[in-house]
Coordinates of C-alpha atoms and ligand atoms in Angstrom, one line a residue:
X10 CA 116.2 77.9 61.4
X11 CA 116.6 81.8 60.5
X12 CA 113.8 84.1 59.9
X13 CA 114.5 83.7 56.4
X14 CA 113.6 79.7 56.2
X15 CA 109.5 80.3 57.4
X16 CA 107.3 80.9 54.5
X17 CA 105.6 84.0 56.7
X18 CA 107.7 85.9 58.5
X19 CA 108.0 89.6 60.6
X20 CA 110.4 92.0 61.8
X21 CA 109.3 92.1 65.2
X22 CA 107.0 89.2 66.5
X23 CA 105.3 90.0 70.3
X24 CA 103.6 86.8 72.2
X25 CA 101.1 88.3 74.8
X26 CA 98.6 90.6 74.3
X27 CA 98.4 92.1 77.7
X28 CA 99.9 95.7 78.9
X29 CA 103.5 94.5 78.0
X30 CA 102.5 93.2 74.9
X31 CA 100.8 95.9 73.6
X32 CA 102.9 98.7 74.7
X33 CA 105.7 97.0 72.9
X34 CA 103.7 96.7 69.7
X35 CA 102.7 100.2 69.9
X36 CA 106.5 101.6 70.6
X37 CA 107.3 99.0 67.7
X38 CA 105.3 100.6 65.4
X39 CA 106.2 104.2 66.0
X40 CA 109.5 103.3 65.9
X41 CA 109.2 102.6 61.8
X42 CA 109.6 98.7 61.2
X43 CA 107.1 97.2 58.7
X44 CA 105.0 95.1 60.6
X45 CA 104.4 94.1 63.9
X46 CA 102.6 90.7 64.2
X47 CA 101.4 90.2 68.6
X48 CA 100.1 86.8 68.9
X49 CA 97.4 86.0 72.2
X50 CA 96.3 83.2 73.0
X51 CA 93.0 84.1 73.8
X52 CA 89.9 85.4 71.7
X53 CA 89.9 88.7 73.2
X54 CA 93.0 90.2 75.1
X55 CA 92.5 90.4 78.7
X56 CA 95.3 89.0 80.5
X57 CA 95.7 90.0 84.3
X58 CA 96.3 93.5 82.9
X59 CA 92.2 93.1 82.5
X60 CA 91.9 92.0 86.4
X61 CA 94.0 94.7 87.7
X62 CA 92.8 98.1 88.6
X63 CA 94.7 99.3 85.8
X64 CA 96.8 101.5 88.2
X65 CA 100.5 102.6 87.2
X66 CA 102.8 104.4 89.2
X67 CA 104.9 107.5 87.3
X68 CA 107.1 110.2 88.9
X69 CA 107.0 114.1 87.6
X70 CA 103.9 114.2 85.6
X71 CA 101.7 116.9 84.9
X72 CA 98.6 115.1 86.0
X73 CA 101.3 115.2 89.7
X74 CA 101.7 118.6 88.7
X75 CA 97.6 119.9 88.6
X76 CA 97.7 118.1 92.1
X77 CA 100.2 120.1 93.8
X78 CA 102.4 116.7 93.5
X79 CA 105.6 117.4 94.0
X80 CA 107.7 114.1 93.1
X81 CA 110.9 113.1 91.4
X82 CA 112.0 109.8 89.6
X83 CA 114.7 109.4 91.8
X84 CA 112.4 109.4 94.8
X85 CA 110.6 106.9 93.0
X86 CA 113.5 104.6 92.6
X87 CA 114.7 104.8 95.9
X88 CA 110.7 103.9 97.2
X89 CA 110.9 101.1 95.1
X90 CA 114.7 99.9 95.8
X91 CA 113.4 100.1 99.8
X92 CA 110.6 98.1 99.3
X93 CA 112.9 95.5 97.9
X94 CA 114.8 95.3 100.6
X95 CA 117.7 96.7 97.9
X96 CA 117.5 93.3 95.9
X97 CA 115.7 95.1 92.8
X98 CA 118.6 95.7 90.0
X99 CA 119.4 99.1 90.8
X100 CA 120.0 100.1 87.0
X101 CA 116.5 98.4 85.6
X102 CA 114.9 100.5 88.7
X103 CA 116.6 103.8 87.6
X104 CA 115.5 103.2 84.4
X105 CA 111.5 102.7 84.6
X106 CA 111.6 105.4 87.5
X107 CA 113.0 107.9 85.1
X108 CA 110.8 106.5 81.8
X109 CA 107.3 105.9 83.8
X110 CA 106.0 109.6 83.3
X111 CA 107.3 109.6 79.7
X112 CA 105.5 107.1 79.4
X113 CA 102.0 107.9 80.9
X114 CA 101.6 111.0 79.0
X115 CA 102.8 108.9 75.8
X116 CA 99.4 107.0 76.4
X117 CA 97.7 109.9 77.2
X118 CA 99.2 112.6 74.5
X119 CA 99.6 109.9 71.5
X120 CA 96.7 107.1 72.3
X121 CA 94.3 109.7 74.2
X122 CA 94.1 107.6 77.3
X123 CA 92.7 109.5 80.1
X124 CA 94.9 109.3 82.8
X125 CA 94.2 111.5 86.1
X126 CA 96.3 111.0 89.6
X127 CA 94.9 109.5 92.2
X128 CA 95.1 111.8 94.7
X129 CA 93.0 111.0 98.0
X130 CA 94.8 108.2 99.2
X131 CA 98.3 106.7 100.1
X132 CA 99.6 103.5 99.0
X133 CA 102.2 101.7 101.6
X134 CA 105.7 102.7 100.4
X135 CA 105.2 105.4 98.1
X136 CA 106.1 108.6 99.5
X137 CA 104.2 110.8 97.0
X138 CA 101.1 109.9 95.2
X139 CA 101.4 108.5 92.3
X140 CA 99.1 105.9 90.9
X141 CA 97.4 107.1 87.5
X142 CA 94.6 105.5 86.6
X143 CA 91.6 105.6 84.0
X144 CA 88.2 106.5 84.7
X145 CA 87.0 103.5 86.0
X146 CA 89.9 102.5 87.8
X147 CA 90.2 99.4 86.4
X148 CA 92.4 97.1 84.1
X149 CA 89.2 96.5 81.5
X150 CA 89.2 99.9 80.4
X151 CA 93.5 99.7 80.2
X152 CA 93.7 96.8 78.2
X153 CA 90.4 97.9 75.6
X154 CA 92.5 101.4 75.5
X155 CA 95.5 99.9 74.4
X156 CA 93.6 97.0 72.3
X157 CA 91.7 100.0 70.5
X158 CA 95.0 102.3 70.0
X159 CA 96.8 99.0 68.5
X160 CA 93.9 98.3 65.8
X161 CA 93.9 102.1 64.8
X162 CA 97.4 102.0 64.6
X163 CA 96.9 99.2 62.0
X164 CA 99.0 96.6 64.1
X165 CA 98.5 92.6 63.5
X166 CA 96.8 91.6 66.3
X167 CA 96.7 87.5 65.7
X168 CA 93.9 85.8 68.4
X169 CA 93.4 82.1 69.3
X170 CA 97.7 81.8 68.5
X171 CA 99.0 80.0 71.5
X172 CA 103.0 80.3 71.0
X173 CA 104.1 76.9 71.8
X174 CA 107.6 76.7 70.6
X175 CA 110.3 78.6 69.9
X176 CA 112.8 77.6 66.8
X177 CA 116.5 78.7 67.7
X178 CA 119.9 78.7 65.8
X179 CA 123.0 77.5 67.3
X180 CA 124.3 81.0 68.2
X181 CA 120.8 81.1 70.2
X182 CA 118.8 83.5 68.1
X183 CA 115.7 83.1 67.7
X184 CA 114.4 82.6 63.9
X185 CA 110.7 81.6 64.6
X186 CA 108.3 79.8 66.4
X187 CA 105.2 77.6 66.2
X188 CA 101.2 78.8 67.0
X189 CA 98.9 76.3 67.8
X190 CA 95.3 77.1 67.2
X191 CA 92.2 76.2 69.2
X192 CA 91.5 73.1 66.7
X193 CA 95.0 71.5 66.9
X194 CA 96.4 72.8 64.0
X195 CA 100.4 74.3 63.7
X196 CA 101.1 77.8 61.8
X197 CA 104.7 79.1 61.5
X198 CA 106.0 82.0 61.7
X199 CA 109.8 83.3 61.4
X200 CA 110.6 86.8 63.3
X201 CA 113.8 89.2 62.9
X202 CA 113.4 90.1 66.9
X203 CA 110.8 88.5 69.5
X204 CA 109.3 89.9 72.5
X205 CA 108.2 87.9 75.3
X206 CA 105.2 89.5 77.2
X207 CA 103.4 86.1 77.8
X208 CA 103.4 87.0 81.4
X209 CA 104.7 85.0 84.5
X210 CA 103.8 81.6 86.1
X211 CA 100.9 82.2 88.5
X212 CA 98.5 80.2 86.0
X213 CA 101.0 76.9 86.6
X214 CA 100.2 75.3 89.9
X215 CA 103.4 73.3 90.1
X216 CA 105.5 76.0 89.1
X217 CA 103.9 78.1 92.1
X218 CA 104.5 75.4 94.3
X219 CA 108.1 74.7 93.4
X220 CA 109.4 78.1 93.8
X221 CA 106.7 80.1 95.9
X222 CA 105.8 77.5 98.6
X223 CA 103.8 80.0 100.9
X224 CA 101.5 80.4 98.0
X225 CA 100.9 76.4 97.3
X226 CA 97.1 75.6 97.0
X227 CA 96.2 79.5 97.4
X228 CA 93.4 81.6 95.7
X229 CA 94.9 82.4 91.9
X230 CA 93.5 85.8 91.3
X231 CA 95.9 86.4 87.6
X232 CA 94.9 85.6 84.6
X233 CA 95.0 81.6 84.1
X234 CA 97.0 81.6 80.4
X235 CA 99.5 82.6 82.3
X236 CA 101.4 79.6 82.5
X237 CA 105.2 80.0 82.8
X238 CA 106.0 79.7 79.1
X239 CA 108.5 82.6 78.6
X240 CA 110.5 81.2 82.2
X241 CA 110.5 77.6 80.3
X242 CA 111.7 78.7 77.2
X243 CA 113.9 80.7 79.0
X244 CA 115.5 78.3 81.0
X245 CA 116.0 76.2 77.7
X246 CA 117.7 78.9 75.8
X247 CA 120.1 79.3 79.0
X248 CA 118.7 82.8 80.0
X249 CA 118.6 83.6 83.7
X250 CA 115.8 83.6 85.8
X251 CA 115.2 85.8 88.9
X252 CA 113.8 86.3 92.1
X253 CA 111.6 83.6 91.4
X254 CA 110.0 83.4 94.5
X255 CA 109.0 86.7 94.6
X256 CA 105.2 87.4 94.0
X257 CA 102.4 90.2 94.2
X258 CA 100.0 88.9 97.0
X259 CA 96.9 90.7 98.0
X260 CA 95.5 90.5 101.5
X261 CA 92.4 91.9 100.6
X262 CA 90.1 89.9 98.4
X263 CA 86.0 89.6 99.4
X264 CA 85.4 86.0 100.6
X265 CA 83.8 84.3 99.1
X266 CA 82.9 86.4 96.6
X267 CA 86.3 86.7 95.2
X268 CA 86.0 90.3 94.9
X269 CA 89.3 92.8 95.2
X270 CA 88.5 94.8 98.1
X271 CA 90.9 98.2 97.7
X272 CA 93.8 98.2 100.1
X273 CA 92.7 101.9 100.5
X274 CA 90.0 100.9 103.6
X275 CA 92.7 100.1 105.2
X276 CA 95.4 102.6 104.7
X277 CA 92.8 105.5 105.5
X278 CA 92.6 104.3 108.8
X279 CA 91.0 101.1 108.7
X280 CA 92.2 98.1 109.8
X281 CA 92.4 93.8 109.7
X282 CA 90.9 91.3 112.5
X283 CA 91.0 87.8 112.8
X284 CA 87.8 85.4 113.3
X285 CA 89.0 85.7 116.9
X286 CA 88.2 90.0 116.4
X287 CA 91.9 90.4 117.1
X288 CA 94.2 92.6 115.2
X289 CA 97.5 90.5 113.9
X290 CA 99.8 92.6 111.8
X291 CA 101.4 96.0 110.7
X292 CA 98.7 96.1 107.4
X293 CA 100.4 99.2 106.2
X294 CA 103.1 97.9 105.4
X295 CA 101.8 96.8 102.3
X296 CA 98.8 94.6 100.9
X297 CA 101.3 91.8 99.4
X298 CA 103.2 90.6 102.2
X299 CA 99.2 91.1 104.0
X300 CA 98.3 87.9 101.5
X301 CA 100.3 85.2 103.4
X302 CA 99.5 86.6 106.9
X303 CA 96.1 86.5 106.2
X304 CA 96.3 82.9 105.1
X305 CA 98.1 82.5 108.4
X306 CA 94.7 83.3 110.1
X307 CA 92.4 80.3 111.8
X308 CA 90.8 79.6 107.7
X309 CA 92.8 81.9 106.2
X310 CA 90.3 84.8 106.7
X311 CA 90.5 88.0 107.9
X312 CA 87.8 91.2 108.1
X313 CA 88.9 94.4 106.7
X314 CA 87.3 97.1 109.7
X315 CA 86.1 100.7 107.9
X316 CA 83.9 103.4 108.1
X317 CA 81.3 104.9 105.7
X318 CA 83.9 107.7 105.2
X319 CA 86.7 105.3 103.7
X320 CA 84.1 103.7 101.7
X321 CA 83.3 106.9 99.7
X322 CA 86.8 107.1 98.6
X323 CA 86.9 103.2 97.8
X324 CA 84.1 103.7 95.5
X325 CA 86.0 105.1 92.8
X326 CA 87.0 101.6 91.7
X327 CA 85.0 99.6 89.9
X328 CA 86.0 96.5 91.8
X329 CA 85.0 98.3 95.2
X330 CA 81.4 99.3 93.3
X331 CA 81.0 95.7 92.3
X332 CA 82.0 94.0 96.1
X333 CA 79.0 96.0 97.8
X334 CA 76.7 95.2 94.6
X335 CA 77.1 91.4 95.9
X336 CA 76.2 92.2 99.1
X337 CA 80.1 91.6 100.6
X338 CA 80.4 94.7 102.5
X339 CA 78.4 94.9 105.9
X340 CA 77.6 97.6 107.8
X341 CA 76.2 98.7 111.1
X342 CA 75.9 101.4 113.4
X343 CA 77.7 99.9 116.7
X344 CA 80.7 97.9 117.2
X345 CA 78.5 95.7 119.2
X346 CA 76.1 94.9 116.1
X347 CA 79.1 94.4 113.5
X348 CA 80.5 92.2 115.4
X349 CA 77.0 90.1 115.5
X350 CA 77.2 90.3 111.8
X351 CA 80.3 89.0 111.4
X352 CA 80.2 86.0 113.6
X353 CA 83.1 87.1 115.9
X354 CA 83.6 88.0 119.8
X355 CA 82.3 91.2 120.4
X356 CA 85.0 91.9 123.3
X357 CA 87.7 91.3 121.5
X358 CA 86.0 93.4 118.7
X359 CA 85.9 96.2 120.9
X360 CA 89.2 95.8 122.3
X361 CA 90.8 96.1 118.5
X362 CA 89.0 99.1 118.2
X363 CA 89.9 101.1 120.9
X364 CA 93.7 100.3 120.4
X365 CA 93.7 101.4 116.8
X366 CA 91.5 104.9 117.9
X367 CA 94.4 104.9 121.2
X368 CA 96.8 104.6 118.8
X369 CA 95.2 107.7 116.6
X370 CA 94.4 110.1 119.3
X371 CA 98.0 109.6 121.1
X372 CA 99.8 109.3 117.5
X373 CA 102.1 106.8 118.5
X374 CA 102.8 103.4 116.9
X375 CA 100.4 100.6 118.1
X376 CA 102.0 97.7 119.3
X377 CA 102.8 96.3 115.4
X378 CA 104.8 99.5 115.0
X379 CA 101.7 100.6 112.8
X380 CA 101.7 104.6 112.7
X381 CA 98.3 106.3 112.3
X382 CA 99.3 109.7 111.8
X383 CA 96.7 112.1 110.2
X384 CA 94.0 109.1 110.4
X385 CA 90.6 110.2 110.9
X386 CA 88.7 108.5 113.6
X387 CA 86.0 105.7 112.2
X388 CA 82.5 106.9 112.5
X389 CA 79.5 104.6 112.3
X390 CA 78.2 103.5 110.3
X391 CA 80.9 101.4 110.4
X392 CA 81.8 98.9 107.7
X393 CA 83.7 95.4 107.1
X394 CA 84.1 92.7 105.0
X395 CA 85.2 89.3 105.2
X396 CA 88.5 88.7 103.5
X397 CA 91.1 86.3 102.0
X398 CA 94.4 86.4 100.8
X399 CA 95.3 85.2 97.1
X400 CA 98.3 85.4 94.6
X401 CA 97.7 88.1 92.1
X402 CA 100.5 87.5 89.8
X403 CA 104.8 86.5 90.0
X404 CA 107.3 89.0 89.8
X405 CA 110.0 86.5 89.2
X406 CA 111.3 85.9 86.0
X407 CA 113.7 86.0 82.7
X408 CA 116.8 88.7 84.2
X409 CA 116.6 92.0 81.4
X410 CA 118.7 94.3 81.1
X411 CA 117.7 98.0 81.1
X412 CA 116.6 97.9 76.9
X413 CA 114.8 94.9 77.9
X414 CA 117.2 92.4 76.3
X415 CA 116.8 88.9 77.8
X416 CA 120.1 88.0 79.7
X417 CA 122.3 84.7 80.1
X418 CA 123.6 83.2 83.0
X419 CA 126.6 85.4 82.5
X420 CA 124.9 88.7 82.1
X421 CA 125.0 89.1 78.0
X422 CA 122.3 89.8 76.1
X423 CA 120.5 86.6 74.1
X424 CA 120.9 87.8 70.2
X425 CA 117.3 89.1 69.8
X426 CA 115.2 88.0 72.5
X427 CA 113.4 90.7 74.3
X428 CA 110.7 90.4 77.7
X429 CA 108.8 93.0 79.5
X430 CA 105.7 92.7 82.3
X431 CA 105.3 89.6 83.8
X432 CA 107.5 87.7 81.6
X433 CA 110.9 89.1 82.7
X434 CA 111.9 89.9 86.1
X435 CA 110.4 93.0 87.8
X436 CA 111.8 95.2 90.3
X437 CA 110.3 93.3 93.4
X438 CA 113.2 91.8 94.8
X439 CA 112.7 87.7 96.0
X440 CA 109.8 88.3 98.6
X441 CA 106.0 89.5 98.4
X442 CA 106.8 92.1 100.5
X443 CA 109.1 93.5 98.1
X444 CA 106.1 94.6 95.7
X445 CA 105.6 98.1 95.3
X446 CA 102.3 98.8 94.6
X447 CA 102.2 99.0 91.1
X448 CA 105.3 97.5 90.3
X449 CA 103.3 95.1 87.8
X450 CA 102.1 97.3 85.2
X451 CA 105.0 99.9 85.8
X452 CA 107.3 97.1 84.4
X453 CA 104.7 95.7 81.6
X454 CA 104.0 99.5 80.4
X455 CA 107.2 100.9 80.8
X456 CA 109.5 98.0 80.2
X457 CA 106.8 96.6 77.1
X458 CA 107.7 100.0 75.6
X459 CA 111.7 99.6 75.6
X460 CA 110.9 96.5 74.6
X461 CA 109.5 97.3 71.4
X462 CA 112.3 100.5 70.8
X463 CA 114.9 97.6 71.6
X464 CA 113.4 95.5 69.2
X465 CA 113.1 97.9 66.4
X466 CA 117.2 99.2 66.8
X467 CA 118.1 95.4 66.7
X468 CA 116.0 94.9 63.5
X469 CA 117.3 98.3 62.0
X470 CA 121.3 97.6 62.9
X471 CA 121.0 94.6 60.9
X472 CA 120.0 95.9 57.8
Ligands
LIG13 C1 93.4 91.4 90.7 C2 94.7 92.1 90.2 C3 94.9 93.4 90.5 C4 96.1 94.0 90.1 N1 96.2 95.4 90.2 C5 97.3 96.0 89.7 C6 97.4 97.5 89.7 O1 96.5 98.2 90.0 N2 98.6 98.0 89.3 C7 99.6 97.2 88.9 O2 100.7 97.8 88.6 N3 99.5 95.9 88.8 C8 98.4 95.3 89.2 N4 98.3 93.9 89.1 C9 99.3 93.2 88.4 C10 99.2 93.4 86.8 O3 97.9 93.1 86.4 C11 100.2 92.7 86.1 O4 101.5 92.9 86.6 C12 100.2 93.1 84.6 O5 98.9 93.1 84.1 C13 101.1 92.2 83.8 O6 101.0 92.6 82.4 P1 101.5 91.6 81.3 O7 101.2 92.3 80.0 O8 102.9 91.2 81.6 O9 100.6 90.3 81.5 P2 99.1 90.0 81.1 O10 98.3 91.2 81.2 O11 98.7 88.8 81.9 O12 99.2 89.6 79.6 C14 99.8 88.3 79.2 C15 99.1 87.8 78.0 O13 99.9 86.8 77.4 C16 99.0 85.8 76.9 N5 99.8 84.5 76.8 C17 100.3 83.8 77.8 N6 101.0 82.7 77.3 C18 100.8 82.8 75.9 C19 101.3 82.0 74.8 N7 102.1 80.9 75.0 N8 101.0 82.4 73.5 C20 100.2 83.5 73.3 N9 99.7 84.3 74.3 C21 100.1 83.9 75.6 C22 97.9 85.7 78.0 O14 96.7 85.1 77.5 C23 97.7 87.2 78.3 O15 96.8 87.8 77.5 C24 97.1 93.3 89.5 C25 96.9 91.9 89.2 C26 95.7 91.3 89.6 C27 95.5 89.8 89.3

């Protein structure tokens, strides 16, 4: 049925009120159609935009700039095509490299959101620094921002609307869909163009098991209405799906408070042990790939080892603020006595220790091939936590192209189907360990915003 057949209808129609969603309606509505209608499924839009630390990584902006940052896009790119092992689409990774600090200081300039660089410490596979983040350092104050810039921009923002189908023509556009509300009841709705930024499948146990297996039965830490519904309809409407099994993993989470413990403790100069006090892995090479080798572990746990140092940087996020308010983080003043604490062989304790401060001292690689160059030695008091490894959210998804248009099997563009964030595929490659920090909101804020220009062209050409 065409957009024309449904008694209520909208240009452009946006299912998911996370980052994606909202960035889309935002560029939508600049962009000069009549109305933008975003349906969420929820009573208040969180999303796992709300769980994250609300960090996105941008190339060439002047918040780089005050720091003496000097970066390009195309360094950016190629950081994120290495991290992918080269199985990111090259021209989707040229194109949010090059649009992520237009994009940032959109937010900032147009929708006032104060972005500053954090500059005191390096993620794993970013040669520059370049995660911007808001005050708090945390995705609760990203997704009010952008909730707060969409209601003074006068945008429909429709809550307790569940998409649950889509209505297609035979030439596979789109012409509407269906909302179910919380007491059963059906609304239609026709749209010119839809965009998909309903997020990915971490929410859908079976579809986590079916195509990421090393993540079966593990810690969800994403939003849970996140249940694969733009990689079903997808699949229905014959649009490709992509790197399916890839995923952001976090090797990091308080246990068993549940608590995101920032990968920074360990890329200052901290490090991971066993229950055994025995170091296991290169952590620097990034926190995702850390989620499955910490699962790996004699009950999946692992202790993240710090000092009181590392901790004062840490406490810039929230999440960091709210794992020592719970009482996860333990410190004491020997290696002897932290060990006690945590329940584990104070040898062995001692042992992982002095290789990591050998490894310091001597800068060379430890025997993981981890480098410590320009570490600082840990100082007691000395800290740790108990830790586990989850699933944060997938990175597989519907294949876009670089306006954001939803692709086929055979690499055309579906008539006026559009998906950004979690929804579509990001720029990750098929493996956890092809996640760039910050790959997950770079594609939902970048990509959301094509997204909605996309849309708006479409809906335009056709008048
Ligand atoms: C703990 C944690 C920390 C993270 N930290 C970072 C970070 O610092 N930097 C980073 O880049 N990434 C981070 N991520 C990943 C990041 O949160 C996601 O990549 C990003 O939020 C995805 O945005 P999105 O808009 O696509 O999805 P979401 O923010 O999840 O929004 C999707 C929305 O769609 C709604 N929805 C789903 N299905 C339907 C339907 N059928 N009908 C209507 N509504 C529907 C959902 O309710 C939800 O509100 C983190 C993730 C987690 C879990």
């Amino acid at each position: 049925m065409p957009a024309e057949g449904f008694a209520t209808s909208a240009p452009v129609v946006i299912v998911g009120a996370g980052a994606a969603g909202l960035c889309a309606a935002l560029a939508a509505h600049e962009a000069g159609v009549a109305e933008v209608i975003v349906l969420e499924r929820d009573s208040l839009p969180r999303g796992s935009t709300a769980l994250s630390s609300g960090l996105i990584p941008a190339a060439g902006t002047r918040f780089q700039r005050a720091r003496g940052v000097n970066d390009s896009p195309a360094l950016f790119a190629s950081d994120i095509s290495q991290k992918a092992h080269g199985e990111a689409d090259a021209a989707i990774v040229e194109r949010v490299a090059e649009e992520a600090d237009s994009a940032i200081e959109w937010l900032a300039d147009r929708y006032g959101l104060p972005f500053s660089l954090v500059h005191d410490f390096d993620y794993p596979g970013h040669s520059q620094r370049r995660m911007h983040g808001l005050p708090s350092r945390s995705g609760a104050e990203l997704i009010d921002r952008l909730r707060q810039a969409s209601d003074e921009s006068a945008i429909s923002l429709v809550l307790n609307a569940t998409v649950s189908a889509l209505y297609v023509d035979g030439r596979g556009r789109i012409g509407g869909l269906d909302i179910m509300r919380p007491d059963g009841a059906l609304d239609r709705l026709g749209c010119e163009a839809l965009i998909l930024g309903c997020s990915g499948y971490g929410g859908d146990a079976d579809l986590v098991a079916r195509h990421i297996p090393e993540m079966r039965g593990a810690a969800y830490f994403g939003h849970p209405g996140n249940c694969g519904d733009a990689v079903r309809w997808g699949e229905a409407l014959g649009a490709k799906l992509l790197h399916m099994s890839g995923y952001q993993g976090h090797g990091s989470v308080a246990h068993p408070h549940g608590v995101l413990v920032t990968w920074a403790v360990i890329m200052e100069g901290g490090f991971q042990v066993n229950k055994s006090g025995a170091r296991f892995a290169d952590e620097s090479q990034g926190y995702s790939e850390e989620a499955a080798i910490v699962l790996a572990q004699p009950g999946g746990i692992a202790f993240d080892i710090f000092d009181e140092r590392i901790a004062a940087i840490a406490r810039q996020f929230a999440d960091f603020q709210q794992a020592e308010a719970c009482g996860a983080i333990v410190e004491a003043s020997t290696v002897a006595d932290l060990a006690a604490r945590l329940d584990i062989p104070v040898a062995a304790l001692a042992q992982s220790f002095a290789e990591v401060e050998e490894a310091k001292s001597a800068r060379t690689n430890d025997r993981f091939g981890r480098s410590f160059a320009g570490a600082s030695p840990l100082l007691p008091p000395f800290k740790a936590v108990k830790v586990t490894g989850a699933l944060f959210h997938t990175q597989g998804g519907l294949a876009v192209d670089a306006e954001a248009r939803v692709l086929d099997l055979r690499g055309a563009a579906l008539p006026n189907l559009f998906a950004a964030g979690g929804a579509a595929a990001g720029v990750s490659g098929s493996r956890a360990g092809g996640y760039l920090s910050g790959n997950g909101l770079l594609t939902a804020v970048v990509l959301g915003r094509l997204a909605g220009q996309s849309a708006v062209r479409l809906v335009k050409q056709r008048k």
